[in-house]
PDB file of C-alpha atoms in Angstrom:
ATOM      1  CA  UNK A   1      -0.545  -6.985 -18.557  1.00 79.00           C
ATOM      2  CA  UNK A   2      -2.132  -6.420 -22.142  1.00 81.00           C
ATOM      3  CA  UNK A   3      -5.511  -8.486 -22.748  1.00 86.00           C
ATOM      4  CA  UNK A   4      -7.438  -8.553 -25.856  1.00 88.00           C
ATOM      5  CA  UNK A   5     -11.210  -8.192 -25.479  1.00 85.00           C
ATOM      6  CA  UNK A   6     -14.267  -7.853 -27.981  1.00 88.00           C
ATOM      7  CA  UNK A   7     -13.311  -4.015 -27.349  1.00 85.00           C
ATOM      8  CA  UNK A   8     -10.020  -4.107 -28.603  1.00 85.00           C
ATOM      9  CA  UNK A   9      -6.752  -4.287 -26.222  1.00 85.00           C
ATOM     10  CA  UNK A  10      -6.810  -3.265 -22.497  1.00 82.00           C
ATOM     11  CA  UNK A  11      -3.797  -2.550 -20.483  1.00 81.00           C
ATOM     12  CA  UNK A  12      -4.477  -4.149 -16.604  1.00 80.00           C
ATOM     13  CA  UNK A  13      -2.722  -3.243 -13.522  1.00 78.00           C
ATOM     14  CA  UNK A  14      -2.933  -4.493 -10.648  1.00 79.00           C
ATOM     15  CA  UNK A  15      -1.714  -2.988  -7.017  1.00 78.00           C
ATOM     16  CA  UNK A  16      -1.723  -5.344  -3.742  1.00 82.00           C
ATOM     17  CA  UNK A  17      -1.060  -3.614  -0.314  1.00 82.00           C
ATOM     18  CA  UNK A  18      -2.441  -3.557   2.645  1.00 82.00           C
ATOM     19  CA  UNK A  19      -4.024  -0.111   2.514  1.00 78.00           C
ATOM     20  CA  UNK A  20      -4.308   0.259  -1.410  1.00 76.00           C
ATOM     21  CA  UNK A  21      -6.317   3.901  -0.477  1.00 76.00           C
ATOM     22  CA  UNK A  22      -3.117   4.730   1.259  1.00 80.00           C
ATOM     23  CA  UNK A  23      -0.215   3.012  -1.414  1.00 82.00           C
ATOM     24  CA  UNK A  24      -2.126   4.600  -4.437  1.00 82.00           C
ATOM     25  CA  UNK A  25      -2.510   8.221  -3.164  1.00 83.00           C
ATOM     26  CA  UNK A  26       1.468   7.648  -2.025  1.00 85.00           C
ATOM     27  CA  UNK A  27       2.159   7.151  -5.569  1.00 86.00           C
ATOM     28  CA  UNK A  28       0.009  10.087  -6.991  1.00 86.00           C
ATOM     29  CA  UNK A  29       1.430  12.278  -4.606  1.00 86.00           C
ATOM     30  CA  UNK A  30       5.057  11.128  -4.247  1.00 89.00           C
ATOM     31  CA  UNK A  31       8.125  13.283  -5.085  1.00 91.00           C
ATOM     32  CA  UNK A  32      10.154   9.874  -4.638  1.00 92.00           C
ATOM     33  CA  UNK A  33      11.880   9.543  -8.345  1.00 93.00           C
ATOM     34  CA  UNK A  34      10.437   5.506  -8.871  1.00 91.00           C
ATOM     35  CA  UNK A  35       6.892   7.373  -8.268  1.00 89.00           C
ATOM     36  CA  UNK A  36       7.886  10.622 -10.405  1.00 92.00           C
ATOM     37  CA  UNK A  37       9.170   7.707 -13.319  1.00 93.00           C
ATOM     38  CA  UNK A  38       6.062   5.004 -12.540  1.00 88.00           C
ATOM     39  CA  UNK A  39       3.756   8.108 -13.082  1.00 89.00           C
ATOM     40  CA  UNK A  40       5.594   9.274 -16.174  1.00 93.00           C
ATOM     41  CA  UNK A  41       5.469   5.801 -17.623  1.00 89.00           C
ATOM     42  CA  UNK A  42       1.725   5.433 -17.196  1.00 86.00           C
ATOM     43  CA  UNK A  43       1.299   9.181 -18.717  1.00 89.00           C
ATOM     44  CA  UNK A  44       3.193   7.823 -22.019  1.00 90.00           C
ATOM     45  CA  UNK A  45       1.824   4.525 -21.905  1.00 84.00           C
ATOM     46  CA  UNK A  46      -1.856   5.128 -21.315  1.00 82.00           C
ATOM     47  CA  UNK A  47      -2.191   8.778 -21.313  1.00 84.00           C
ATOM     48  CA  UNK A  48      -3.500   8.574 -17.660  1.00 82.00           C
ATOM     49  CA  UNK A  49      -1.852  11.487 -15.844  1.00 86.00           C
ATOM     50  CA  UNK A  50      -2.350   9.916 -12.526  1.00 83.00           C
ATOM     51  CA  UNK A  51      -1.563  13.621 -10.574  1.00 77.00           C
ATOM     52  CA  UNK A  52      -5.083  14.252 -12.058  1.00 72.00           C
ATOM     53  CA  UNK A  53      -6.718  11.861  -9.262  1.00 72.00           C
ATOM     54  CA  UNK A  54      -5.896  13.787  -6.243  1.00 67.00           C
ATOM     55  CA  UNK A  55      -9.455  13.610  -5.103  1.00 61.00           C
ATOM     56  CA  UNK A  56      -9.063   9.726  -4.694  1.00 59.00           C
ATOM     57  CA  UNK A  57      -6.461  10.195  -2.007  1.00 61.00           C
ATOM     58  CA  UNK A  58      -9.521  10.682   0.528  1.00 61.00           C
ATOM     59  CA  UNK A  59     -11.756   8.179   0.770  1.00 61.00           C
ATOM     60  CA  UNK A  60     -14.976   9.424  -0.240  1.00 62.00           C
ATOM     61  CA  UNK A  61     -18.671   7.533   0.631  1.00 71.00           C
ATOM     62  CA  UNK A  62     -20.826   6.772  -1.793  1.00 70.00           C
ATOM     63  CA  UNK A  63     -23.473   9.126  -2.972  1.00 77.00           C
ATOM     64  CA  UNK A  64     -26.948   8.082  -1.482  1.00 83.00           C
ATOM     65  CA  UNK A  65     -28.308   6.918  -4.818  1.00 84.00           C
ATOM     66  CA  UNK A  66     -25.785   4.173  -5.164  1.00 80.00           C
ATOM     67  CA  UNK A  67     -25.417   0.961  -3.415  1.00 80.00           C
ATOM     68  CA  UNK A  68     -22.111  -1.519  -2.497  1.00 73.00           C
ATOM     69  CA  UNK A  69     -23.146  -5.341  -3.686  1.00 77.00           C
ATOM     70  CA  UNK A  70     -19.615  -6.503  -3.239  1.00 70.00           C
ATOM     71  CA  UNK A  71     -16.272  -6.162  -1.354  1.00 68.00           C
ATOM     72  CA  UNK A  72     -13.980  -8.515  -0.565  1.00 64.00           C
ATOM     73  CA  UNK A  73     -10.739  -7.955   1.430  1.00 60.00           C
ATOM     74  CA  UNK A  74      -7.956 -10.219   1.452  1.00 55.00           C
ATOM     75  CA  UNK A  75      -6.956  -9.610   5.652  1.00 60.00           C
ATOM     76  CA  UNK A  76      -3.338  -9.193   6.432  1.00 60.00           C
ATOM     77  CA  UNK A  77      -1.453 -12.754   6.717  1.00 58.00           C
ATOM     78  CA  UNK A  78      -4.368 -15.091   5.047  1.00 53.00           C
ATOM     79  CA  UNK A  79      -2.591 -15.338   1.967  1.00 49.00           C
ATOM     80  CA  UNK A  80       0.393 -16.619   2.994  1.00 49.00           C
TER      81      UNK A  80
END
């Protein structure tokens, strides 16, 4: 989706699985041809090479100097 803000334009995406860690490092480091073309697309659309985000396929804590406010998880089943 395409939104206009006080910014300018800004493309959003937005990916629902159960495990999005899991489903977005699946993408990044898929040899599946939708994943090789969905990458490929966001390269030429947004000039986000997404094989550039490798180190996001671990889930990594957060340093000690920051602190989580907020997270909210939709559990499996409760929005049907």
């Amino acid at each position: 989706m395409l939104v206009e803000t006080a910014f300018g334009s800004a493309a959003v995406t937005t990916l629902e699985a159960p495990d999005v860690d899991r489903a977005l490092g699946q993408i990044i480091s898929s040899q599946l041809p939708f994943d090789r073309w969905y990458r490929q697309q966001v390269r030429e659309l947004h000039g986000i090479n997404l094989e550039g985000y490798e180190q996001f396929l671990q889930h990594t804590p957060l340093p000690p100097d920051q602190e989580l406010i907020f997270e909210w998880t939709l559990q499996p089943g409760a929005g049907e």
